[in-house]
């Protein structure tokens, strides 16, 4: 049964006589705030009344067809082939595994990572390392589990994973612990004592993430109806702006074709 996963977020509450309304349905599951920040900025700038719902992809696209939402945000894995013509890719998220530089491990399999985070008290010897316990770190998600858990396809309850509020806290711990394995969103500027490992032989570089070669990358699309509103078209254009690209970087995501610097 499809269900609403987040409460309605109303923006620009003072604009009671707003000429434009924009209803966004987000099915990406993103933990970032870039979309919220852009919506707030446009609502204030143009006097729009903007609402954002979170809903699963199938229900969101049904609402789009029924005229009950103006724009749907969806991950590539949930985008039906027949919807590509009406969609625009606006970002690519990625999740990375990070180790301390004193750990000689530099590459892991995607299946190994899923196993390590899915079992209690894994040891480095499972992936060719020492007999020491792996000290697993992650960042807390809004549902009190951890960010990027879904892409690992975990089915068992969490056991022995130290969940922190921010990546910065995790980095501080990882810099001083050779047995750490941190799982989190992409970062191009890791502390010098830390290194992101390759997954299935593919490094989490910007080019590999954008191309989809990196296994734990997630492309995000905006889908419009057959006759989009002026506000929806404006919002779509702003998803390709340099300002939004910076917001995405703050979330650990890569923008698709941002404006060239002026």
PDB file of N, CA, C and O in Angstrom, residues 14-90:
ATOM      1  N   UNK A  14       3.759  33.580   3.776  1.00  0.00           N
ATOM      2  CA  UNK A  14       3.232  34.933   3.782  1.00  0.00           C
ATOM      3  C   UNK A  14       2.627  35.335   2.445  1.00  0.00           C
ATOM      4  O   UNK A  14       1.939  36.340   2.346  1.00  0.00           O
ATOM      5  N   UNK A  15       2.885  34.537   1.420  1.00  0.00           N
ATOM      6  CA  UNK A  15       2.418  34.893   0.075  1.00  0.00           C
ATOM      7  C   UNK A  15       1.022  34.328  -0.156  1.00  0.00           C
ATOM      8  O   UNK A  15       0.817  33.437  -0.985  1.00  0.00           O
ATOM      9  N   UNK A  16       0.039  34.805   0.607  1.00  0.00           N
ATOM     10  CA  UNK A  16      -1.303  34.229   0.533  1.00  0.00           C
ATOM     11  C   UNK A  16      -1.950  34.470  -0.811  1.00  0.00           C
ATOM     12  O   UNK A  16      -2.783  33.681  -1.256  1.00  0.00           O
ATOM     13  N   UNK A  17      -1.601  35.538  -1.462  1.00  0.00           N
ATOM     14  CA  UNK A  17      -2.201  35.830  -2.755  1.00  0.00           C
ATOM     15  C   UNK A  17      -1.284  35.479  -3.901  1.00  0.00           C
ATOM     16  O   UNK A  17      -1.324  36.109  -4.942  1.00  0.00           O
ATOM     17  N   UNK A  18      -0.443  34.458  -3.711  1.00  0.00           N
ATOM     18  CA  UNK A  18       0.551  34.099  -4.725  1.00  0.00           C
ATOM     19  C   UNK A  18      -0.118  33.778  -6.052  1.00  0.00           C
ATOM     20  O   UNK A  18      -1.106  33.064  -6.111  1.00  0.00           O
ATOM     21  N   UNK A  19       0.455  34.322  -7.109  1.00  0.00           N
ATOM     22  CA  UNK A  19      -0.097  34.085  -8.436  1.00  0.00           C
ATOM     23  C   UNK A  19       0.224  32.687  -8.929  1.00  0.00           C
ATOM     24  O   UNK A  19      -0.500  32.131  -9.746  1.00  0.00           O
ATOM     25  N   UNK A  20       1.302  32.110  -8.444  1.00  0.00           N
ATOM     26  CA  UNK A  20       1.726  30.789  -8.908  1.00  0.00           C
ATOM     27  C   UNK A  20       1.823  29.818  -7.728  1.00  0.00           C
ATOM     28  O   UNK A  20       2.251  30.180  -6.646  1.00  0.00           O
ATOM     29  N   UNK A  21       1.406  28.587  -8.002  1.00  0.00           N
ATOM     30  CA  UNK A  21       1.596  27.510  -7.038  1.00  0.00           C
ATOM     31  C   UNK A  21       2.408  26.413  -7.697  1.00  0.00           C
ATOM     32  O   UNK A  21       2.262  26.156  -8.886  1.00  0.00           O
ATOM     33  N   UNK A  22       3.278  25.795  -6.926  1.00  0.00           N
ATOM     34  CA  UNK A  22       4.111  24.716  -7.449  1.00  0.00           C
ATOM     35  C   UNK A  22       4.076  23.558  -6.467  1.00  0.00           C
ATOM     36  O   UNK A  22       4.475  23.693  -5.315  1.00  0.00           O
ATOM     37  N   UNK A  23       3.596  22.398  -6.953  1.00  0.00           N
ATOM     38  CA  UNK A  23       3.512  21.190  -6.129  1.00  0.00           C
ATOM     39  C   UNK A  23       4.589  20.219  -6.613  1.00  0.00           C
ATOM     40  O   UNK A  23       4.555  19.769  -7.752  1.00  0.00           O
ATOM     41  N   UNK A  24       5.528  19.919  -5.729  1.00  0.00           N
ATOM     42  CA  UNK A  24       6.636  19.013  -6.056  1.00  0.00           C
ATOM     43  C   UNK A  24       6.446  17.721  -5.272  1.00  0.00           C
ATOM     44  O   UNK A  24       6.164  17.752  -4.072  1.00  0.00           O
ATOM     45  N   UNK A  25       6.618  16.595  -5.948  1.00  0.00           N
ATOM     46  CA  UNK A  25       6.584  15.305  -5.266  1.00  0.00           C
ATOM     47  C   UNK A  25       7.953  14.660  -5.410  1.00  0.00           C
ATOM     48  O   UNK A  25       8.427  14.436  -6.528  1.00  0.00           O
ATOM     49  N   UNK A  26       8.578  14.377  -4.285  1.00  0.00           N
ATOM     50  CA  UNK A  26       9.956  13.872  -4.251  1.00  0.00           C
ATOM     51  C   UNK A  26       9.950  12.393  -3.881  1.00  0.00           C
ATOM     52  O   UNK A  26       9.561  12.024  -2.772  1.00  0.00           O
ATOM     53  N   UNK A  27      10.393  11.545  -4.799  1.00  0.00           N
ATOM     54  CA  UNK A  27      10.470  10.110  -4.519  1.00  0.00           C
ATOM     55  C   UNK A  27      11.904   9.614  -4.484  1.00  0.00           C
ATOM     56  O   UNK A  27      12.155   8.413  -4.540  1.00  0.00           O
ATOM     57  N   UNK A  28      12.881  10.533  -4.389  1.00  0.00           N
ATOM     58  CA  UNK A  28      14.289  10.142  -4.448  1.00  0.00           C
ATOM     59  C   UNK A  28      14.811   9.555  -3.134  1.00  0.00           C
ATOM     60  O   UNK A  28      15.792   8.816  -3.134  1.00  0.00           O
ATOM     61  N   UNK A  29      14.190   9.928  -2.022  1.00  0.00           N
ATOM     62  CA  UNK A  29      14.721   9.505  -0.728  1.00  0.00           C
ATOM     63  C   UNK A  29      15.982  10.240  -0.329  1.00  0.00           C
ATOM     64  O   UNK A  29      16.676   9.836   0.613  1.00  0.00           O
ATOM     65  N   UNK A  30      16.307  11.319  -1.017  1.00  0.00           N
ATOM     66  CA  UNK A  30      17.520  12.068  -0.709  1.00  0.00           C
ATOM     67  C   UNK A  30      17.453  12.658   0.695  1.00  0.00           C
ATOM     68  O   UNK A  30      16.412  13.152   1.133  1.00  0.00           O
ATOM     69  N   UNK A  31      18.591  12.609   1.381  1.00  0.00           N
ATOM     70  CA  UNK A  31      18.703  13.205   2.711  1.00  0.00           C
ATOM     71  C   UNK A  31      19.205  14.641   2.629  1.00  0.00           C
ATOM     72  O   UNK A  31      19.321  15.320   3.652  1.00  0.00           O
ATOM     73  N   UNK A  32      19.517  15.106   1.429  1.00  0.00           N
ATOM     74  CA  UNK A  32      20.047  16.450   1.266  1.00  0.00           C
ATOM     75  C   UNK A  32      18.968  17.518   1.342  1.00  0.00           C
ATOM     76  O   UNK A  32      17.767  17.227   1.322  1.00  0.00           O
ATOM     77  N   UNK A  33      19.410  18.765   1.385  1.00  0.00           N
ATOM     78  CA  UNK A  33      18.484  19.891   1.518  1.00  0.00           C
ATOM     79  C   UNK A  33      18.504  20.812   0.311  1.00  0.00           C
ATOM     80  O   UNK A  33      17.918  21.892   0.344  1.00  0.00           O
ATOM     81  N   UNK A  34      19.170  20.426  -0.768  1.00  0.00           N
ATOM     82  CA  UNK A  34      19.290  21.314  -1.922  1.00  0.00           C
ATOM     83  C   UNK A  34      17.936  21.679  -2.518  1.00  0.00           C
ATOM     84  O   UNK A  34      17.681  22.844  -2.843  1.00  0.00           O
ATOM     85  N   UNK A  35      17.062  20.692  -2.692  1.00  0.00           N
ATOM     86  CA  UNK A  35      15.748  20.963  -3.270  1.00  0.00           C
ATOM     87  C   UNK A  35      14.948  21.903  -2.372  1.00  0.00           C
ATOM     88  O   UNK A  35      14.296  22.846  -2.844  1.00  0.00           O
ATOM     89  N   UNK A  36      14.997  21.674  -1.060  1.00  0.00           N
ATOM     90  CA  UNK A  36      14.286  22.543  -0.124  1.00  0.00           C
ATOM     91  C   UNK A  36      14.831  23.967  -0.179  1.00  0.00           C
ATOM     92  O   UNK A  36      14.072  24.943  -0.136  1.00  0.00           O
ATOM     93  N   UNK A  37      16.140  24.087  -0.263  1.00  0.00           N
ATOM     94  CA  UNK A  37      16.754  25.416  -0.312  1.00  0.00           C
ATOM     95  C   UNK A  37      16.367  26.156  -1.587  1.00  0.00           C
ATOM     96  O   UNK A  37      16.050  27.361  -1.555  1.00  0.00           O
ATOM     97  N   UNK A  38      16.378  25.439  -2.716  1.00  0.00           N
ATOM     98  CA  UNK A  38      15.996  26.082  -3.982  1.00  0.00           C
ATOM     99  C   UNK A  38      14.533  26.479  -3.961  1.00  0.00           C
ATOM    100  O   UNK A  38      14.175  27.583  -4.404  1.00  0.00           O
ATOM    101  N   UNK A  39      13.674  25.613  -3.452  1.00  0.00           N
ATOM    102  CA  UNK A  39      12.242  25.925  -3.384  1.00  0.00           C
ATOM    103  C   UNK A  39      12.000  27.154  -2.517  1.00  0.00           C
ATOM    104  O   UNK A  39      11.203  28.036  -2.867  1.00  0.00           O
ATOM    105  N   UNK A  40      12.671  27.230  -1.379  1.00  0.00           N
ATOM    106  CA  UNK A  40      12.504  28.380  -0.492  1.00  0.00           C
ATOM    107  C   UNK A  40      12.961  29.663  -1.179  1.00  0.00           C
ATOM    108  O   UNK A  40      12.299  30.708  -1.088  1.00  0.00           O
ATOM    109  N   UNK A  41      14.093  29.582  -1.873  1.00  0.00           N
ATOM    110  CA  UNK A  41      14.624  30.766  -2.563  1.00  0.00           C
ATOM    111  C   UNK A  41      13.670  31.258  -3.643  1.00  0.00           C
ATOM    112  O   UNK A  41      13.383  32.453  -3.744  1.00  0.00           O
ATOM    113  N   UNK A  42      13.145  30.340  -4.462  1.00  0.00           N
ATOM    114  CA  UNK A  42      12.232  30.733  -5.530  1.00  0.00           C
ATOM    115  C   UNK A  42      10.895  31.216  -4.973  1.00  0.00           C
ATOM    116  O   UNK A  42      10.283  32.133  -5.522  1.00  0.00           O
ATOM    117  N   UNK A  43      10.433  30.579  -3.895  1.00  0.00           N
ATOM    118  CA  UNK A  43       9.190  31.022  -3.286  1.00  0.00           C
ATOM    119  C   UNK A  43       9.278  32.453  -2.795  1.00  0.00           C
ATOM    120  O   UNK A  43       8.369  33.260  -3.005  1.00  0.00           O
ATOM    121  N   UNK A  44      10.398  32.782  -2.162  1.00  0.00           N
ATOM    122  CA  UNK A  44      10.578  34.137  -1.655  1.00  0.00           C
ATOM    123  C   UNK A  44      10.785  35.143  -2.784  1.00  0.00           C
ATOM    124  O   UNK A  44      10.265  36.255  -2.756  1.00  0.00           O
ATOM    125  N   UNK A  45      11.532  34.739  -3.800  1.00  0.00           N
ATOM    126  CA  UNK A  45      11.864  35.654  -4.886  1.00  0.00           C
ATOM    127  C   UNK A  45      10.655  35.988  -5.754  1.00  0.00           C
ATOM    128  O   UNK A  45      10.464  37.137  -6.173  1.00  0.00           O
ATOM    129  N   UNK A  46       9.827  34.974  -6.038  1.00  0.00           N
ATOM    130  CA  UNK A  46       8.723  35.169  -6.986  1.00  0.00           C
ATOM    131  C   UNK A  46       7.348  35.215  -6.329  1.00  0.00           C
ATOM    132  O   UNK A  46       6.353  35.432  -7.017  1.00  0.00           O
ATOM    133  N   UNK A  47       7.277  35.040  -5.020  1.00  0.00           N
ATOM    134  CA  UNK A  47       5.979  35.057  -4.365  1.00  0.00           C
ATOM    135  C   UNK A  47       5.159  33.824  -4.658  1.00  0.00           C
ATOM    136  O   UNK A  47       3.928  33.869  -4.653  1.00  0.00           O
ATOM    137  N   UNK A  48       5.837  32.707  -4.942  1.00  0.00           N
ATOM    138  CA  UNK A  48       5.122  31.451  -5.214  1.00  0.00           C
ATOM    139  C   UNK A  48       4.764  30.756  -3.908  1.00  0.00           C
ATOM    140  O   UNK A  48       5.440  30.898  -2.894  1.00  0.00           O
ATOM    141  N   UNK A  49       3.705  29.954  -3.965  1.00  0.00           N
ATOM    142  CA  UNK A  49       3.357  29.054  -2.867  1.00  0.00           C
ATOM    143  C   UNK A  49       3.810  27.651  -3.279  1.00  0.00           C
ATOM    144  O   UNK A  49       3.262  27.066  -4.214  1.00  0.00           O
ATOM    145  N   UNK A  50       4.811  27.137  -2.595  1.00  0.00           N
ATOM    146  CA  UNK A  50       5.438  25.865  -2.996  1.00  0.00           C
ATOM    147  C   UNK A  50       5.227  24.818  -1.918  1.00  0.00           C
ATOM    148  O   UNK A  50       5.409  25.088  -0.730  1.00  0.00           O
ATOM    149  N   UNK A  51       4.843  23.615  -2.339  1.00  0.00           N
ATOM    150  CA  UNK A  51       4.721  22.507  -1.391  1.00  0.00           C
ATOM    151  C   UNK A  51       5.534  21.330  -1.904  1.00  0.00           C
ATOM    152  O   UNK A  51       5.687  21.132  -3.101  1.00  0.00           O
ATOM    153  N   UNK A  52       6.074  20.563  -0.964  1.00  0.00           N
ATOM    154  CA  UNK A  52       6.876  19.383  -1.315  1.00  0.00           C
ATOM    155  C   UNK A  52       6.351  18.192  -0.523  1.00  0.00           C
ATOM    156  O   UNK A  52       6.294  18.228   0.705  1.00  0.00           O
ATOM    157  N   UNK A  53       5.944  17.145  -1.249  1.00  0.00           N
ATOM    158  CA  UNK A  53       5.542  15.885  -0.635  1.00  0.00           C
ATOM    159  C   UNK A  53       6.623  14.846  -0.911  1.00  0.00           C
ATOM    160  O   UNK A  53       7.315  14.911  -1.925  1.00  0.00           O
ATOM    161  N   UNK A  54       6.733  13.861  -0.050  1.00  0.00           N
ATOM    162  CA  UNK A  54       7.563  12.700  -0.321  1.00  0.00           C
ATOM    163  C   UNK A  54       6.637  11.503  -0.513  1.00  0.00           C
ATOM    164  O   UNK A  54       5.751  11.257   0.308  1.00  0.00           O
ATOM    165  N   UNK A  55       6.839  10.766  -1.605  1.00  0.00           N
ATOM    166  CA  UNK A  55       5.962   9.655  -1.960  1.00  0.00           C
ATOM    167  C   UNK A  55       6.757   8.667  -2.787  1.00  0.00           C
ATOM    168  O   UNK A  55       7.743   9.042  -3.426  1.00  0.00           O
ATOM    169  N   UNK A  56       6.363   7.402  -2.800  1.00  0.00           N
ATOM    170  CA  UNK A  56       7.098   6.445  -3.624  1.00  0.00           C
ATOM    171  C   UNK A  56       6.882   6.760  -5.103  1.00  0.00           C
ATOM    172  O   UNK A  56       5.910   7.419  -5.494  1.00  0.00           O
ATOM    173  N   UNK A  57       7.806   6.293  -5.948  1.00  0.00           N
ATOM    174  CA  UNK A  57       7.867   6.723  -7.343  1.00  0.00           C
ATOM    175  C   UNK A  57       6.600   6.404  -8.132  1.00  0.00           C
ATOM    176  O   UNK A  57       6.089   7.245  -8.885  1.00  0.00           O
ATOM    177  N   UNK A  58       6.095   5.204  -7.997  1.00  0.00           N
ATOM    178  CA  UNK A  58       4.920   4.812  -8.771  1.00  0.00           C
ATOM    179  C   UNK A  58       3.720   5.696  -8.446  1.00  0.00           C
ATOM    180  O   UNK A  58       3.031   6.188  -9.345  1.00  0.00           O
ATOM    181  N   UNK A  59       3.471   5.926  -7.157  1.00  0.00           N
ATOM    182  CA  UNK A  59       2.360   6.776  -6.748  1.00  0.00           C
ATOM    183  C   UNK A  59       2.589   8.219  -7.192  1.00  0.00           C
ATOM    184  O   UNK A  59       1.651   8.921  -7.585  1.00  0.00           O
ATOM    185  N   UNK A  60       3.837   8.687  -7.124  1.00  0.00           N
ATOM    186  CA  UNK A  60       4.147  10.060  -7.532  1.00  0.00           C
ATOM    187  C   UNK A  60       3.857  10.267  -9.007  1.00  0.00           C
ATOM    188  O   UNK A  60       3.270  11.293  -9.410  1.00  0.00           O
ATOM    189  N   UNK A  61       4.248   9.314  -9.841  1.00  0.00           N
ATOM    190  CA  UNK A  61       4.005   9.444 -11.278  1.00  0.00           C
ATOM    191  C   UNK A  61       2.517   9.338 -11.602  1.00  0.00           C
ATOM    192  O   UNK A  61       2.025   9.983 -12.541  1.00  0.00           O
ATOM    193  N   UNK A  62       1.791   8.545 -10.830  1.00  0.00           N
ATOM    194  CA  UNK A  62       0.328   8.492 -11.003  1.00  0.00           C
ATOM    195  C   UNK A  62      -0.294   9.850 -10.692  1.00  0.00           C
ATOM    196  O   UNK A  62      -1.212  10.301 -11.392  1.00  0.00           O
ATOM    197  N   UNK A  63       0.191  10.506  -9.645  1.00  0.00           N
ATOM    198  CA  UNK A  63      -0.304  11.844  -9.299  1.00  0.00           C
ATOM    199  C   UNK A  63       0.008  12.848 -10.397  1.00  0.00           C
ATOM    200  O   UNK A  63      -0.788  13.740 -10.687  1.00  0.00           O
ATOM    201  N   UNK A  64       1.173  12.699 -11.028  1.00  0.00           N
ATOM    202  CA  UNK A  64       1.536  13.594 -12.125  1.00  0.00           C
ATOM    203  C   UNK A  64       0.546  13.433 -13.271  1.00  0.00           C
ATOM    204  O   UNK A  64       0.079  14.425 -13.849  1.00  0.00           O
ATOM    205  N   UNK A  65       0.221  12.196 -13.619  1.00  0.00           N
ATOM    206  CA  UNK A  65      -0.720  11.934 -14.712  1.00  0.00           C
ATOM    207  C   UNK A  65      -2.119  12.448 -14.382  1.00  0.00           C
ATOM    208  O   UNK A  65      -2.865  12.856 -15.282  1.00  0.00           O
ATOM    209  N   UNK A  66      -2.465  12.431 -13.092  1.00  0.00           N
ATOM    210  CA  UNK A  66      -3.794  12.874 -12.679  1.00  0.00           C
ATOM    211  C   UNK A  66      -3.876  14.385 -12.486  1.00  0.00           C
ATOM    212  O   UNK A  66      -4.940  14.911 -12.143  1.00  0.00           O
ATOM    213  N   UNK A  67      -2.767  15.084 -12.691  1.00  0.00           N
ATOM    214  CA  UNK A  67      -2.751  16.527 -12.508  1.00  0.00           C
ATOM    215  C   UNK A  67      -2.742  16.953 -11.054  1.00  0.00           C
ATOM    216  O   UNK A  67      -3.073  18.099 -10.737  1.00  0.00           O
ATOM    217  N   UNK A  68      -2.327  16.054 -10.157  1.00  0.00           N
ATOM    218  CA  UNK A  68      -2.334  16.349  -8.729  1.00  0.00           C
ATOM    219  C   UNK A  68      -0.979  16.794  -8.205  1.00  0.00           C
ATOM    220  O   UNK A  68      -0.823  17.059  -7.016  1.00  0.00           O
ATOM    221  N   UNK A  69       0.005  16.853  -9.072  1.00  0.00           N
ATOM    222  CA  UNK A  69       1.316  17.413  -8.741  1.00  0.00           C
ATOM    223  C   UNK A  69       1.892  18.005 -10.013  1.00  0.00           C
ATOM    224  O   UNK A  69       1.481  17.636 -11.121  1.00  0.00           O
ATOM    225  N   UNK A  70       2.827  18.941  -9.871  1.00  0.00           N
ATOM    226  CA  UNK A  70       3.353  19.661 -11.026  1.00  0.00           C
ATOM    227  C   UNK A  70       4.706  19.160 -11.497  1.00  0.00           C
ATOM    228  O   UNK A  70       5.109  19.428 -12.630  1.00  0.00           O
ATOM    229  N   UNK A  71       5.417  18.437 -10.645  1.00  0.00           N
ATOM    230  CA  UNK A  71       6.764  17.983 -10.976  1.00  0.00           C
ATOM    231  C   UNK A  71       7.133  16.844 -10.036  1.00  0.00           C
ATOM    232  O   UNK A  71       6.843  16.908  -8.843  1.00  0.00           O
ATOM    233  N   UNK A  72       7.752  15.810 -10.591  1.00  0.00           N
ATOM    234  CA  UNK A  72       8.160  14.657  -9.783  1.00  0.00           C
ATOM    235  C   UNK A  72       9.672  14.494  -9.862  1.00  0.00           C
ATOM    236  O   UNK A  72      10.259  14.575 -10.950  1.00  0.00           O
ATOM    237  N   UNK A  73      10.312  14.266  -8.722  1.00  0.00           N
ATOM    238  CA  UNK A  73      11.737  13.976  -8.646  1.00  0.00           C
ATOM    239  C   UNK A  73      11.887  12.479  -8.387  1.00  0.00           C
ATOM    240  O   UNK A  73      11.265  11.944  -7.464  1.00  0.00           O
ATOM    241  N   UNK A  74      12.718  11.805  -9.195  1.00  0.00           N
ATOM    242  CA  UNK A  74      12.775  10.350  -9.136  1.00  0.00           C
ATOM    243  C   UNK A  74      14.188   9.856  -9.435  1.00  0.00           C
ATOM    244  O   UNK A  74      14.934  10.497 -10.186  1.00  0.00           O
ATOM    245  N   UNK A  75      14.567   8.723  -8.846  1.00  0.00           N
ATOM    246  CA  UNK A  75      15.860   8.099  -9.139  1.00  0.00           C
ATOM    247  C   UNK A  75      15.768   7.291 -10.428  1.00  0.00           C
ATOM    248  O   UNK A  75      14.697   6.813 -10.810  1.00  0.00           O
ATOM    249  N   UNK A  76      16.918   7.089 -11.075  1.00  0.00           N
ATOM    250  CA  UNK A  76      16.928   6.382 -12.355  1.00  0.00           C
ATOM    251  C   UNK A  76      16.348   4.977 -12.262  1.00  0.00           C
ATOM    252  O   UNK A  76      15.668   4.517 -13.179  1.00  0.00           O
ATOM    253  N   UNK A  77      16.590   4.299 -11.142  1.00  0.00           N
ATOM    254  CA  UNK A  77      16.097   2.925 -11.005  1.00  0.00           C
ATOM    255  C   UNK A  77      14.579   2.853 -10.947  1.00  0.00           C
ATOM    256  O   UNK A  77      13.998   1.791 -11.175  1.00  0.00           O
ATOM    257  N   UNK A  78      13.924   3.981 -10.633  1.00  0.00           N
ATOM    258  CA  UNK A  78      12.462   4.015 -10.523  1.00  0.00           C
ATOM    259  C   UNK A  78      11.801   4.745 -11.681  1.00  0.00           C
ATOM    260  O   UNK A  78      10.581   4.969 -11.656  1.00  0.00           O
ATOM    261  N   UNK A  79      12.587   5.131 -12.696  1.00  0.00           N
ATOM    262  CA  UNK A  79      12.043   5.891 -13.825  1.00  0.00           C
ATOM    263  C   UNK A  79      11.703   4.947 -14.970  1.00  0.00           C
ATOM    264  O   UNK A  79      12.601   4.368 -15.589  1.00  0.00           O
ATOM    265  N   UNK A  80      10.414   4.763 -15.287  1.00  0.00           N
ATOM    266  CA  UNK A  80      10.047   3.877 -16.395  1.00  0.00           C
ATOM    267  C   UNK A  80      10.620   4.374 -17.716  1.00  0.00           C
ATOM    268  O   UNK A  80      10.776   5.586 -17.941  1.00  0.00           O
ATOM    269  N   UNK A  81      10.939   3.451 -18.603  1.00  0.00           N
ATOM    270  CA  UNK A  81      11.549   3.811 -19.886  1.00  0.00           C
ATOM    271  C   UNK A  81      10.691   4.799 -20.657  1.00  0.00           C
ATOM    272  O   UNK A  81      11.204   5.703 -21.321  1.00  0.00           O
ATOM    273  N   UNK A  82       9.382   4.659 -20.557  1.00  0.00           N
ATOM    274  CA  UNK A  82       8.499   5.541 -21.305  1.00  0.00           C
ATOM    275  C   UNK A  82       8.460   6.959 -20.797  1.00  0.00           C
ATOM    276  O   UNK A  82       7.859   7.830 -21.446  1.00  0.00           O
ATOM    277  N   UNK A  83       9.097   7.228 -19.663  1.00  0.00           N
ATOM    278  CA  UNK A  83       9.077   8.577 -19.074  1.00  0.00           C
ATOM    279  C   UNK A  83      10.321   9.387 -19.418  1.00  0.00           C
ATOM    280  O   UNK A  83      10.383  10.570 -19.091  1.00  0.00           O
ATOM    281  N   UNK A  84      11.301   8.785 -20.047  1.00  0.00           N
ATOM    282  CA  UNK A  84      12.568   9.481 -20.266  1.00  0.00           C
ATOM    283  C   UNK A  84      12.408  10.744 -21.100  1.00  0.00           C
ATOM    284  O   UNK A  84      13.093  11.745 -20.871  1.00  0.00           O
ATOM    285  N   UNK A  85      11.517  10.715 -22.077  1.00  0.00           N
ATOM    286  CA  UNK A  85      11.349  11.883 -22.950  1.00  0.00           C
ATOM    287  C   UNK A  85      10.852  13.101 -22.184  1.00  0.00           C
ATOM    288  O   UNK A  85      11.131  14.241 -22.568  1.00  0.00           O
ATOM    289  N   UNK A  86      10.105  12.880 -21.097  1.00  0.00           N
ATOM    290  CA  UNK A  86       9.553  13.986 -20.313  1.00  0.00           C
ATOM    291  C   UNK A  86      10.393  14.292 -19.079  1.00  0.00           C
ATOM    292  O   UNK A  86       9.959  15.043 -18.202  1.00  0.00           O
ATOM    293  N   UNK A  87      11.597  13.723 -18.999  1.00  0.00           N
ATOM    294  CA  UNK A  87      12.425  13.895 -17.804  1.00  0.00           C
ATOM    295  C   UNK A  87      13.737  14.584 -18.124  1.00  0.00           C
ATOM    296  O   UNK A  87      14.208  14.565 -19.263  1.00  0.00           O
ATOM    297  N   UNK A  88      14.317  15.190 -17.101  1.00  0.00           N
ATOM    298  CA  UNK A  88      15.627  15.833 -17.215  1.00  0.00           C
ATOM    299  C   UNK A  88      16.475  15.426 -16.016  1.00  0.00           C
ATOM    300  O   UNK A  88      16.037  15.547 -14.870  1.00  0.00           O
ATOM    301  N   UNK A  89      17.670  14.932 -16.283  1.00  0.00           N
ATOM    302  CA  UNK A  89      18.572  14.571 -15.191  1.00  0.00           C
ATOM    303  C   UNK A  89      19.151  15.843 -14.583  1.00  0.00           C
ATOM    304  O   UNK A  89      19.651  16.715 -15.286  1.00  0.00           O
ATOM    305  N   UNK A  90      19.080  15.944 -13.261  1.00  0.00           N
ATOM    306  CA  UNK A  90      19.567  17.167 -12.617  1.00  0.00           C
ATOM    307  C   UNK A  90      20.716  16.927 -11.646  1.00  0.00           C
ATOM    308  O   UNK A  90      21.419  17.869 -11.275  1.00  0.00           O
TER     309      UNK A  90
END
